[in-house]
PDB file of C-alpha atoms and ligand atoms in Angstrom:
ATOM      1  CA  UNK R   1       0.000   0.000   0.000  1.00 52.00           C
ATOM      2  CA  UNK R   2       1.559   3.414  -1.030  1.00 57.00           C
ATOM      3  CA  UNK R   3       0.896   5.990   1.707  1.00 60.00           C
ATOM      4  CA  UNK R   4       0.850   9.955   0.395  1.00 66.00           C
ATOM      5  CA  UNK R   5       2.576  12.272   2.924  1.00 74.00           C
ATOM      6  CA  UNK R   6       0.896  14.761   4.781  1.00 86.00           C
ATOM      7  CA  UNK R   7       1.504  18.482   3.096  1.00 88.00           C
ATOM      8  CA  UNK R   8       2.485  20.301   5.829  1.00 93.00           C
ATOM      9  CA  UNK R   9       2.069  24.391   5.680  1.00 95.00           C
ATOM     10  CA  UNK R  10       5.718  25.219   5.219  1.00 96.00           C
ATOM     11  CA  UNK R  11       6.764  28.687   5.103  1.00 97.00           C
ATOM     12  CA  UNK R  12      10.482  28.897   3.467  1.00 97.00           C
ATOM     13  CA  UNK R  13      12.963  30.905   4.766  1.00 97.00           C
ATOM     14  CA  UNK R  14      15.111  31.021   1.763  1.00 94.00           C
ATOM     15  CA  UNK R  15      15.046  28.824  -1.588  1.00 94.00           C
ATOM     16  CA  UNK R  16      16.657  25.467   0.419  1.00 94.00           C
ATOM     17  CA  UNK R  17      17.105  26.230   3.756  1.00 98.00           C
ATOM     18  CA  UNK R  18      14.641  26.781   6.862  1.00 98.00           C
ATOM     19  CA  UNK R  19      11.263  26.887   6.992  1.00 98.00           C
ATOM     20  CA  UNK R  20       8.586  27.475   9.827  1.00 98.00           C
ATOM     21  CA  UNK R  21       6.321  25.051   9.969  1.00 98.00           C
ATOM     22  CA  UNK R  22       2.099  26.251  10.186  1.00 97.00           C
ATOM     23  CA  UNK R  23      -0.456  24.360  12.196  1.00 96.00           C
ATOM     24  CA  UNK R  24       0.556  22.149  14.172  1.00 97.00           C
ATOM     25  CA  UNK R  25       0.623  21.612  17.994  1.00 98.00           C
ATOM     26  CA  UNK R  26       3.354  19.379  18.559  1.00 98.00           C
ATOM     27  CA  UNK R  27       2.501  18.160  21.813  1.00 98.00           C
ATOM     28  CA  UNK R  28      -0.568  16.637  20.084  1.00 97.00           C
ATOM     29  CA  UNK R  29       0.337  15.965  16.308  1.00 97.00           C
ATOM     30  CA  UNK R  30      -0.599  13.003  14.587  1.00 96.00           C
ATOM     31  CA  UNK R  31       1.675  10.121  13.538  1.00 96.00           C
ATOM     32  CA  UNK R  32       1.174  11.337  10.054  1.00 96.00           C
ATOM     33  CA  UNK R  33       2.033  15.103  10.654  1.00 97.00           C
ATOM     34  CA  UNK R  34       5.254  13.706  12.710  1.00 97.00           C
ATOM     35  CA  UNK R  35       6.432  11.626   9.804  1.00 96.00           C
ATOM     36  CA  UNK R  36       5.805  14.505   7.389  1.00 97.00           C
ATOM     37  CA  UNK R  37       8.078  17.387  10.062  1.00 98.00           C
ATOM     38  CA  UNK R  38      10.708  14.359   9.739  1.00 97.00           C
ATOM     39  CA  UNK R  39      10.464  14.446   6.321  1.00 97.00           C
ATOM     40  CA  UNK R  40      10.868  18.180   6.174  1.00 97.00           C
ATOM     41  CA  UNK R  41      13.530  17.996   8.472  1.00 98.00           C
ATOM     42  CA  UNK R  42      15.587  16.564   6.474  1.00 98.00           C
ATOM     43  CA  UNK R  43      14.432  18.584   2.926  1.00 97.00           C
ATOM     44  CA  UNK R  44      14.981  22.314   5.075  1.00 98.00           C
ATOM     45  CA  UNK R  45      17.302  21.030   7.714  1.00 98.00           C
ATOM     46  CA  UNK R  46      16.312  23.695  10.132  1.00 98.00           C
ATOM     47  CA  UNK R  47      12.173  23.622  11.271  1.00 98.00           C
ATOM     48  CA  UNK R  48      10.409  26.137  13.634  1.00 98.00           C
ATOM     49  CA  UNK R  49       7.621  26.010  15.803  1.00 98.00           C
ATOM     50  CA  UNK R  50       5.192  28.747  17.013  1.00 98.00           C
ATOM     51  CA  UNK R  51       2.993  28.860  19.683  1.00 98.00           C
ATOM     52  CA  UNK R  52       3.550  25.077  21.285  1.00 98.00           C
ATOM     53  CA  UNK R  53       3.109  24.324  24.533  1.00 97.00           C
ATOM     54  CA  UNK R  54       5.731  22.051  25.128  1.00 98.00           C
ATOM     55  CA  UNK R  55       7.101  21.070  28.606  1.00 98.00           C
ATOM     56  CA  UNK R  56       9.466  18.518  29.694  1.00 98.00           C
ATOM     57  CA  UNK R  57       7.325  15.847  29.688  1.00 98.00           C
ATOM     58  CA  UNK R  58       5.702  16.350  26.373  1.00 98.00           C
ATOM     59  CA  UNK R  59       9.416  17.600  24.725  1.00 98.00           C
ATOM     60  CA  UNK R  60      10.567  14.261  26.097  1.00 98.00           C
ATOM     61  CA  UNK R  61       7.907  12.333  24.465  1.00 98.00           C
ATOM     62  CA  UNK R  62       8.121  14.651  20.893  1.00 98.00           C
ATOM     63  CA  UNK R  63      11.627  13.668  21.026  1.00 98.00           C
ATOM     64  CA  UNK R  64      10.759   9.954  21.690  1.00 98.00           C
ATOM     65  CA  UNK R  65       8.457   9.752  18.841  1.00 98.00           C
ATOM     66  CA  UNK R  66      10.989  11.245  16.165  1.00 98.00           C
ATOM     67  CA  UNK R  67      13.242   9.227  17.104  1.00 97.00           C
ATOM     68  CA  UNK R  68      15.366   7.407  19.711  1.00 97.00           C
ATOM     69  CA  UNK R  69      16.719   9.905  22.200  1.00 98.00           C
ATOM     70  CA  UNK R  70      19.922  10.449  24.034  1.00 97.00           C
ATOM     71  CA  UNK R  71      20.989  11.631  27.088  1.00 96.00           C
ATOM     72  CA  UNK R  72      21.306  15.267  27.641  1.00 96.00           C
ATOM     73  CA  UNK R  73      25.196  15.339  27.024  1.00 96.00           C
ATOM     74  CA  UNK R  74      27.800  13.265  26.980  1.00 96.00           C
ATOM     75  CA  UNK R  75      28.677  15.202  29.870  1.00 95.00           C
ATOM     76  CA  UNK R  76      26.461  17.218  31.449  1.00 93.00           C
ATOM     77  CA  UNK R  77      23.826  15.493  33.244  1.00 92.00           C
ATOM     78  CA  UNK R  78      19.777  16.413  32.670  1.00 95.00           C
ATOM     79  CA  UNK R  79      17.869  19.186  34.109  1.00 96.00           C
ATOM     80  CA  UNK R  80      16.414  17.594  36.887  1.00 96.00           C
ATOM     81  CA  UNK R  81      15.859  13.695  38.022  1.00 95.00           C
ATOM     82  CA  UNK R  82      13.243  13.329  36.450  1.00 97.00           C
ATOM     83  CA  UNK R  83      14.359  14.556  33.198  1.00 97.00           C
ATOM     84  CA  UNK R  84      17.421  12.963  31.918  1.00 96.00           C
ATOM     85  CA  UNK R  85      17.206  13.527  28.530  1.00 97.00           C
ATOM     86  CA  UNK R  86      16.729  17.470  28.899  1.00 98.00           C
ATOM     87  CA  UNK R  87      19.961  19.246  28.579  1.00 97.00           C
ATOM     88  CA  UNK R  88      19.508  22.624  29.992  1.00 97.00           C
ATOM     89  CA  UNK R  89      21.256  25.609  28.785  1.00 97.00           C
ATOM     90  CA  UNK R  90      21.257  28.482  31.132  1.00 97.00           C
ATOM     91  CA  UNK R  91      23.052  31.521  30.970  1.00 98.00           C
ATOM     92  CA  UNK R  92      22.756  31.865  34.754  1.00 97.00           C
ATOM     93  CA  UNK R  93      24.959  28.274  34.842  1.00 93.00           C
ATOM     94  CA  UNK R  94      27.401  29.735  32.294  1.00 92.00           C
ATOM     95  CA  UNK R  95      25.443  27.733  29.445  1.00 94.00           C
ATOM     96  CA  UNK R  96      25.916  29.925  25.780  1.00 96.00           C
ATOM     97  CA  UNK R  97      26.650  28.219  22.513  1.00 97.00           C
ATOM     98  CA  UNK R  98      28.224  31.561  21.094  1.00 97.00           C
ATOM     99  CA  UNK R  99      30.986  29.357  19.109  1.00 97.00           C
ATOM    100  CA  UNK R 100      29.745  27.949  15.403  1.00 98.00           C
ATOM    101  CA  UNK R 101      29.619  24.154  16.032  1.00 98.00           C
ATOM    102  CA  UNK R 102      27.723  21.029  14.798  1.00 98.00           C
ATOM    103  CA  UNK R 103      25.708  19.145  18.637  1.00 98.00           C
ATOM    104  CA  UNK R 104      28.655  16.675  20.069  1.00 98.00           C
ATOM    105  CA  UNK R 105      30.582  15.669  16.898  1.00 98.00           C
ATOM    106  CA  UNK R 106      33.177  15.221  19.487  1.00 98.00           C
ATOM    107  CA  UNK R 107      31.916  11.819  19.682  1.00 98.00           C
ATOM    108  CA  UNK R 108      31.754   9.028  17.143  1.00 98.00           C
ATOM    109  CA  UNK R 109      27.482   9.247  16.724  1.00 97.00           C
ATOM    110  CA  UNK R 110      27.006  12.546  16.740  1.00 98.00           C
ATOM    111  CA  UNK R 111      23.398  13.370  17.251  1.00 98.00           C
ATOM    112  CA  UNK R 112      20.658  13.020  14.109  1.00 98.00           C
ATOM    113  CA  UNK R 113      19.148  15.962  15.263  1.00 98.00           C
ATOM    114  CA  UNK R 114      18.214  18.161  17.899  1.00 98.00           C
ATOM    115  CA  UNK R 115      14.707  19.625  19.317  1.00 98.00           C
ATOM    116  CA  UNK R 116      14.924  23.275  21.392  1.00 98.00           C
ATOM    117  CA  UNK R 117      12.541  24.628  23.283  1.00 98.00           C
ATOM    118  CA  UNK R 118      12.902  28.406  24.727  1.00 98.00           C
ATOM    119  CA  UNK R 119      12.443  28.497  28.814  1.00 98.00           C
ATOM    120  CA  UNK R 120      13.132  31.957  29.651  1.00 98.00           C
ATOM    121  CA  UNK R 121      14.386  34.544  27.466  1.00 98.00           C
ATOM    122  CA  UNK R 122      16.048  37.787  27.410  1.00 98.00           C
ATOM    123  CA  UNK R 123      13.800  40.835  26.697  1.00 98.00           C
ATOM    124  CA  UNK R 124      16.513  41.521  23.253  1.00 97.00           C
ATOM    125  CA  UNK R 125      18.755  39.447  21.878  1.00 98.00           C
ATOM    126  CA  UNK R 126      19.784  35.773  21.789  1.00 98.00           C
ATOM    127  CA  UNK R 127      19.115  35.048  18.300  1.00 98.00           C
ATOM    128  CA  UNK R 128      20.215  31.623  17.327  1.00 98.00           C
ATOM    129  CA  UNK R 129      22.008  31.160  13.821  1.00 98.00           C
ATOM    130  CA  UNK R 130      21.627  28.132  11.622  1.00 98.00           C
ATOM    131  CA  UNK R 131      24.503  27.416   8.439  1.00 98.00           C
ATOM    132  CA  UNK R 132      23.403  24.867   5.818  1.00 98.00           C
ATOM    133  CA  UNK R 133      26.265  23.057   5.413  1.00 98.00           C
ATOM    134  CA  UNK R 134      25.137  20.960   2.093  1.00 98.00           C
ATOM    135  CA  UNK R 135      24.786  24.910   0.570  1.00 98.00           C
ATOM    136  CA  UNK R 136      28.022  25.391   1.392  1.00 98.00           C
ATOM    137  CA  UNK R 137      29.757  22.702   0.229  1.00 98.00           C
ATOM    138  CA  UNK R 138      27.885  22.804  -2.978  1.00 98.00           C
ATOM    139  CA  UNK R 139      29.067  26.595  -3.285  1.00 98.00           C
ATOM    140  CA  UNK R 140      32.952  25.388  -2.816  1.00 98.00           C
ATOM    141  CA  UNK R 141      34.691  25.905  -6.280  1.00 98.00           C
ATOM    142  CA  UNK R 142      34.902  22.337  -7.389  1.00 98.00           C
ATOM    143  CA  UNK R 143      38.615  21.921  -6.736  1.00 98.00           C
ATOM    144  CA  UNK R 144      38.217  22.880  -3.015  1.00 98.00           C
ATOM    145  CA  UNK R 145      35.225  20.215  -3.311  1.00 98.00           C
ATOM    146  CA  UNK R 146      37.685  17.618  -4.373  1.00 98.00           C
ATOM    147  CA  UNK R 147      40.323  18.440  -1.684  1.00 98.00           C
ATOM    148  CA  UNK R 148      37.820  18.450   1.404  1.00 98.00           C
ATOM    149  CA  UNK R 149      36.128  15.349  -0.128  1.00 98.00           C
ATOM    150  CA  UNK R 150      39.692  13.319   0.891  1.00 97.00           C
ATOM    151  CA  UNK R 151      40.170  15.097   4.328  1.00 98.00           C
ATOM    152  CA  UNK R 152      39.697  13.772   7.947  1.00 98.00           C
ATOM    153  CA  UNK R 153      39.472  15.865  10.900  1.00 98.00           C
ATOM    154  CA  UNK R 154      39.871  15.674  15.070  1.00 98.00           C
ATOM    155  CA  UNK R 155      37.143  16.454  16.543  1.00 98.00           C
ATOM    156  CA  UNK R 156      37.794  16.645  20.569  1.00 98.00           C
ATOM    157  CA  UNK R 157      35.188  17.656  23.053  1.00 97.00           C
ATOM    158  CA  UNK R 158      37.814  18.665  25.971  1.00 95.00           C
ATOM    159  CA  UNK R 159      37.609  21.984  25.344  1.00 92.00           C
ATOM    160  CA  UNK R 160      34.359  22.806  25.851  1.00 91.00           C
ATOM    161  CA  UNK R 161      33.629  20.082  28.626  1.00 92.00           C
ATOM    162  CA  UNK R 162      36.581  18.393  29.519  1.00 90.00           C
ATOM    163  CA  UNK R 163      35.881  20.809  33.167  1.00 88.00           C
ATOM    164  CA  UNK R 164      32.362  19.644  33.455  1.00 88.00           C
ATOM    165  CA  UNK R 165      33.233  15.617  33.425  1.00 90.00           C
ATOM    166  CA  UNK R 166      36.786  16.006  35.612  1.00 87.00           C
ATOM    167  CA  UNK R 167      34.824  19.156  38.237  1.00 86.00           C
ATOM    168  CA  UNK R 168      31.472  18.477  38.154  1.00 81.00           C
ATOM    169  CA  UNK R 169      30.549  14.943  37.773  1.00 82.00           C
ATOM    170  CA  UNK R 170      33.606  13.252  39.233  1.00 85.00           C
ATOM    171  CA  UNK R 171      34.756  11.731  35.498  1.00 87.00           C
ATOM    172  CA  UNK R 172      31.478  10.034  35.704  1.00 89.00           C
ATOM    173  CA  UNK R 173      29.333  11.214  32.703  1.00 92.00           C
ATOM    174  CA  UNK R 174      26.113   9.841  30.971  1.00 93.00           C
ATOM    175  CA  UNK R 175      25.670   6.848  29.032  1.00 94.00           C
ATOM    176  CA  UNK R 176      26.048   7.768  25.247  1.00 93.00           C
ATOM    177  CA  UNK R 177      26.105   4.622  22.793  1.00 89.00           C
ATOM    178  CA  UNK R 178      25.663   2.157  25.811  1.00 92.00           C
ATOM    179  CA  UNK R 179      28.933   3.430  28.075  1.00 92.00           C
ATOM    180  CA  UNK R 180      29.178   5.563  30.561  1.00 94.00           C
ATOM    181  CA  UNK R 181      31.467   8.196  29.315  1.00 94.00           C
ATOM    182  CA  UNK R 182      34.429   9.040  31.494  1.00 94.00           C
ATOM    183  CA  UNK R 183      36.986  10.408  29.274  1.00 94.00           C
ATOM    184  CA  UNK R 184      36.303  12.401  25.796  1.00 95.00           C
ATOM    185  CA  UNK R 185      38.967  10.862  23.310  1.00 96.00           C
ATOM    186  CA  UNK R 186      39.201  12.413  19.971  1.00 98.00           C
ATOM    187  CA  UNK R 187      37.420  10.986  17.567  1.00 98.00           C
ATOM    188  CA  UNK R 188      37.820  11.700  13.897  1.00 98.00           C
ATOM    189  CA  UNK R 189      35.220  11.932  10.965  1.00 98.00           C
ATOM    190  CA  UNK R 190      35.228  12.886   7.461  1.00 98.00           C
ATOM    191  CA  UNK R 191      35.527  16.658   6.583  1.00 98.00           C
ATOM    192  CA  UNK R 192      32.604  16.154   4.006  1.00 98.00           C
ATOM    193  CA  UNK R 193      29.888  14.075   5.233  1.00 98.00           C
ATOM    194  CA  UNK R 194      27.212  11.889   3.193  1.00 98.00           C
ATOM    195  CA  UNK R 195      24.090  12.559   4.745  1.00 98.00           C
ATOM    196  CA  UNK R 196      22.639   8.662   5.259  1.00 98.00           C
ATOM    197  CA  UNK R 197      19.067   9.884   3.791  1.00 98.00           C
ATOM    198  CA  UNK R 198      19.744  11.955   1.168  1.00 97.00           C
ATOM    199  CA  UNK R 199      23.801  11.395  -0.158  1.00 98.00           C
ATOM    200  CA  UNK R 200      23.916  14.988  -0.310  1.00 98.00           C
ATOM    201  CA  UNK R 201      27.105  16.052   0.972  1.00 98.00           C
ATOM    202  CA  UNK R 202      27.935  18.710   3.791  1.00 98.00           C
ATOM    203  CA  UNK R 203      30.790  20.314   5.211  1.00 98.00           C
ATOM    204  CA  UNK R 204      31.228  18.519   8.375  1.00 98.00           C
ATOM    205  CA  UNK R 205      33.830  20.426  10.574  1.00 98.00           C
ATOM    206  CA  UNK R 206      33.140  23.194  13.055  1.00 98.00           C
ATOM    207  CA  UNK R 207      35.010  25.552  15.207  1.00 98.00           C
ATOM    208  CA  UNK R 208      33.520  24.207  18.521  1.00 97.00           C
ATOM    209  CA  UNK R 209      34.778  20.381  18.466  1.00 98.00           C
ATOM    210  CA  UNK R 210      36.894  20.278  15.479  1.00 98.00           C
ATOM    211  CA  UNK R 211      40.872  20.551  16.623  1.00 98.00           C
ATOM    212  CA  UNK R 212      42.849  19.574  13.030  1.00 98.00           C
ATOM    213  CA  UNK R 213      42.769  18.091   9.939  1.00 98.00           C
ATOM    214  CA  UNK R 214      44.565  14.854   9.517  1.00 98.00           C
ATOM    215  CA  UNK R 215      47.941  14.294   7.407  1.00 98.00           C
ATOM    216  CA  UNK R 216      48.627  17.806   6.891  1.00 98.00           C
ATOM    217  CA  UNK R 217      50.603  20.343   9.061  1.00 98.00           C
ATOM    218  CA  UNK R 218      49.146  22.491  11.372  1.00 98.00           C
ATOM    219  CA  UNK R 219      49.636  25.656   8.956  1.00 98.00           C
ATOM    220  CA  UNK R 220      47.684  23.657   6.468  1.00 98.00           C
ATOM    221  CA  UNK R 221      44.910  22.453   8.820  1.00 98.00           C
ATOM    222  CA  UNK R 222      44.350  26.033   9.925  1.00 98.00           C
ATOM    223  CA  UNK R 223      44.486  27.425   6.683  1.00 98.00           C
ATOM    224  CA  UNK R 224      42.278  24.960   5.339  1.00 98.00           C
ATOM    225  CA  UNK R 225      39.281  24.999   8.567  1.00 98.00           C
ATOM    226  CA  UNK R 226      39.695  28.906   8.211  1.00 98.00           C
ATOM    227  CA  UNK R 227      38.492  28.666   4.369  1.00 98.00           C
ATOM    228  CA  UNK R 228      35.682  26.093   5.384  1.00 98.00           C
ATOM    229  CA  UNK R 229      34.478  28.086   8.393  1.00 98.00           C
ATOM    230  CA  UNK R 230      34.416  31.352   6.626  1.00 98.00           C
ATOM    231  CA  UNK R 231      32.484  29.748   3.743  1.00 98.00           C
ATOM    232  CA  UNK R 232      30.256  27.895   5.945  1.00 98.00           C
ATOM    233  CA  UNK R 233      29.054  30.980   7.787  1.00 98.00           C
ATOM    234  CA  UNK R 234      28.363  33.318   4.716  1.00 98.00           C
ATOM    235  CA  UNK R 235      25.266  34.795   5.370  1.00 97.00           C
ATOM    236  CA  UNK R 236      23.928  33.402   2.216  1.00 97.00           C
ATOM    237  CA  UNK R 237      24.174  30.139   4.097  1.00 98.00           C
ATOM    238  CA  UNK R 238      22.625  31.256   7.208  1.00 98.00           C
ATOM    239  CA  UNK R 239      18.990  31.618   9.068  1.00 98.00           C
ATOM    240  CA  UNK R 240      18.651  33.306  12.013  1.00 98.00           C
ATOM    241  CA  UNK R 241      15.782  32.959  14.670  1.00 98.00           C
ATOM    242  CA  UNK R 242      14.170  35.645  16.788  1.00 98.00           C
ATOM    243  CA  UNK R 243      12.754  33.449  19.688  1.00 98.00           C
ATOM    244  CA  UNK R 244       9.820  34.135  21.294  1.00 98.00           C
ATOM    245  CA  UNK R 245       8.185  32.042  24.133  1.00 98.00           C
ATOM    246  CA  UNK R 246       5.953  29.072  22.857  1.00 98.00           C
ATOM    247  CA  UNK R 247       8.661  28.830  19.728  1.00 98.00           C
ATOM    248  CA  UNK R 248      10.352  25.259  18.966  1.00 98.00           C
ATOM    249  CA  UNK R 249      13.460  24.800  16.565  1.00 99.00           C
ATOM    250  CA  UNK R 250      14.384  21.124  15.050  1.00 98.00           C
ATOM    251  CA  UNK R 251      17.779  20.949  13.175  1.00 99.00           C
ATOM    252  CA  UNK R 252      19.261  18.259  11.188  1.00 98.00           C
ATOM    253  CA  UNK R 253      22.580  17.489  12.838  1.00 98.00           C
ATOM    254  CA  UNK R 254      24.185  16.276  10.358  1.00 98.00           C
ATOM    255  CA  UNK R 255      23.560  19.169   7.384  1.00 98.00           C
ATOM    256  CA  UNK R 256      24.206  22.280   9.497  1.00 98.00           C
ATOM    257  CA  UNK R 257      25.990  23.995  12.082  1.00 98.00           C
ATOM    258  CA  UNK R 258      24.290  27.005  14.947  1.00 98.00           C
ATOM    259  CA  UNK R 259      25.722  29.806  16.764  1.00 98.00           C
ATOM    260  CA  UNK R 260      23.666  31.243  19.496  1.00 98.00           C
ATOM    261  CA  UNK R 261      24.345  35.309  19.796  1.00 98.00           C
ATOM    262  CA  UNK R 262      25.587  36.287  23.187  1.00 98.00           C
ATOM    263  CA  UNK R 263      24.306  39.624  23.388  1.00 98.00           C
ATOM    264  CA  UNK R 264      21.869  40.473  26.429  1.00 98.00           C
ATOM    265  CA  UNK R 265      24.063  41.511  28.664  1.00 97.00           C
ATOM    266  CA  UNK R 266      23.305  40.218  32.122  1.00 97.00           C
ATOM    267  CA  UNK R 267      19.594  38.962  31.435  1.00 98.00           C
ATOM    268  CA  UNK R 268      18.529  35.420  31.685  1.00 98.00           C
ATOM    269  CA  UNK R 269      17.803  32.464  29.070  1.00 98.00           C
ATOM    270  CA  UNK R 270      17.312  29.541  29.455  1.00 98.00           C
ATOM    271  CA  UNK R 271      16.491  26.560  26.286  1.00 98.00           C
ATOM    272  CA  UNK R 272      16.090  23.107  26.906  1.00 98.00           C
ATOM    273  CA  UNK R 273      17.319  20.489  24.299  1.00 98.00           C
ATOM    274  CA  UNK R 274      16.654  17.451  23.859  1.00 98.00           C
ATOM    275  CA  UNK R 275      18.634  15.121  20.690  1.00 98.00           C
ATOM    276  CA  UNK R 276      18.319  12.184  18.706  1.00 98.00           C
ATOM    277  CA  UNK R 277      20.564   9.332  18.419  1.00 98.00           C
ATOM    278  CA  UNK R 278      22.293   9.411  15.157  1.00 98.00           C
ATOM    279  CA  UNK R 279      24.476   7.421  13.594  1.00 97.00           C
ATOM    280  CA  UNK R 280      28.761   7.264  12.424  1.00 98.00           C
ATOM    281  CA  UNK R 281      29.207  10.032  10.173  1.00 98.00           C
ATOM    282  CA  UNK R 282      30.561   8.881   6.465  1.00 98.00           C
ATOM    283  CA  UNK R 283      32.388  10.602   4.165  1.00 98.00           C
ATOM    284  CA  UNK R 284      32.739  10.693   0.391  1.00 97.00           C
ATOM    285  CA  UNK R 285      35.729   7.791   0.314  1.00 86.00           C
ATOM    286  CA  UNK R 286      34.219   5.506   3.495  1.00 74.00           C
ATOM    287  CA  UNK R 287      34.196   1.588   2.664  1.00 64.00           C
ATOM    288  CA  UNK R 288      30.561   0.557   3.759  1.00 59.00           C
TER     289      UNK R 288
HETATM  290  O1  LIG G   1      20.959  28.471  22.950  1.00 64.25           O
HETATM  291  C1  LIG G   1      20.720  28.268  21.765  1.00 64.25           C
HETATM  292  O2  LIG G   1      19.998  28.990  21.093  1.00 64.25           O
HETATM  293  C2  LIG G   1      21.354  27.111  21.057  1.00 64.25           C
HETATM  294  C3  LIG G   1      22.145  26.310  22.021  1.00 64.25           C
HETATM  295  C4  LIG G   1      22.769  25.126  21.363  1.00 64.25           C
HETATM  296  O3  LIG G   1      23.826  25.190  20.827  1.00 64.25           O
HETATM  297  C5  LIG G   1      22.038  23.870  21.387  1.00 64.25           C
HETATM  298  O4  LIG G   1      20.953  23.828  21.950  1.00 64.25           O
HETATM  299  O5  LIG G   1      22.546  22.902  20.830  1.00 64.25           O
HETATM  300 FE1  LIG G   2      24.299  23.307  19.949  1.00 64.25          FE
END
């Protein structure tokens, strides 16, 4: 039996990236609308939501029926007990995302995708950024293309929360791929990744978890993540979300990158996140 997809009331944000999504209440949409935002996910790589009225339990059980969820973090532990999915980012608890990155590439599944809810927000400011990575790869002249397509890159999570799993949780972190994590090692992945779904390739490094490129010297790998990361961010590439309270994003993980702007001062926000397990990124020259 063929099943049609539900046509969900997209409104673009640009010819192939972004799009917020009309009409539906996600705490209460149908397996049919859920399999059509999935499908969307992956056609605009960044969704948004208006007007939900999403809490932990019901973004917990969202997540559950996208997908299968992780924990919060490799790292850092849920919001509460009762939550352990729910990774909170608080600005009160030094949480900002104000570096370009792709969610925990640092290890070898990254996350499919993540779902964000806004908690409390600041009365200006704290945009989010999205980059479509597939945009800018495709936008690379074709012997830059060719070049990335062979490259592997480092990606190593101490930086940004080596302190939480040595300080905070006693080297004890969460159980990500069926092990408790208690030390980040590098991990490397292809510089250009196939997305699994579509075989539409991305750039796949970021300035938050990526450290070097493999096999070339550290002149060359800086040179080269410098070219990616300025191409990647063009604004061209780039939607950028007002939030307002009620409002929901859902990114692709593995076709973009976000920046969250760290402008408002001393004010409070506070998003929740939950993400989806995803799987080994693969790259143009990986033996399957
Ligand atoms: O605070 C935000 O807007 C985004 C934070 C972030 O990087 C994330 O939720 O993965
Ligand atoms: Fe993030």
């Amino acid at each position: 039996m063929t099943q049609t997809l539900l046509q969900l009331d997209l409104d673009p944000l640009g010819p192939y990236f972004g799009a917020n999504v009309r009409g539906i209440a996600l705490a209460r949409a149908t397996d049919a609308e859920l399999a059509a935002v999935r499908a969307a996910l992956v056609e605009r790589k960044v969704l948004f939501f208006t007007g939900q009225d999403l809490d932990p339990d019901t973004q917990v059980e969202l997540g559950r029926r996208l997908g299968e969820l992780t924990a919060s973090h490799p790292v850092i532990g849920g919001v509460d007990d009762d939550h352990p999915e729910i990774y909170a980012l608080d600005s009160a608890d030094d949480g900002f995302a104000d570096v370009w990155h792709t969610d925990v590439t640092f290890m070898p599944r990254p996350p499919l995708g993540s779902i964000l809810r806004a908690v409390v927000l600041p009365p200006s400011g704290g945009d989010t950024n999205w980059a479509d990575s597939q945009a800018a790869y495709d936008s690379l002249a074709e012997p830059v293309r060719r070049l990335a397509d062979q490259l592997t890159a480092v990606h190593d999570g101490n930086r940004e929360f080596g302190y939480y799993l040595t300080q905070r949780r006693g080297g004890k972190g969460s159980v990500w791929d069926g092990e408790v994590v208690t030390r980040l090692d590098p991990v490397e992945h292809p510089v250009v990744r196939v997305h699994p779904e579509t075989g539409r390739k991305g750039i796949f490094v970021n300035p938050g978890f990526t450290s070097h490129i493999v096999g070339v010297s550290e002149a060359e790998s800086r040179g080269i993540l410098d070219l990616l990361y300025a191409h990647l961010t063009r604004p061209e590439h780039i939607v950028r979300h007002r939030w307002h309270l009620g409002d929901v994003a859902m990114w692709d993980n593995r076709s973009t990158a976000h920046y969250a702007n760290r402008d408002y001062g001393a004010a409070h926000r506070v998003m929740h996140r939950i993400t989806l397990r995803g799987d080994r990124p693969s790259g143009p020259a990986t033996k399957v």
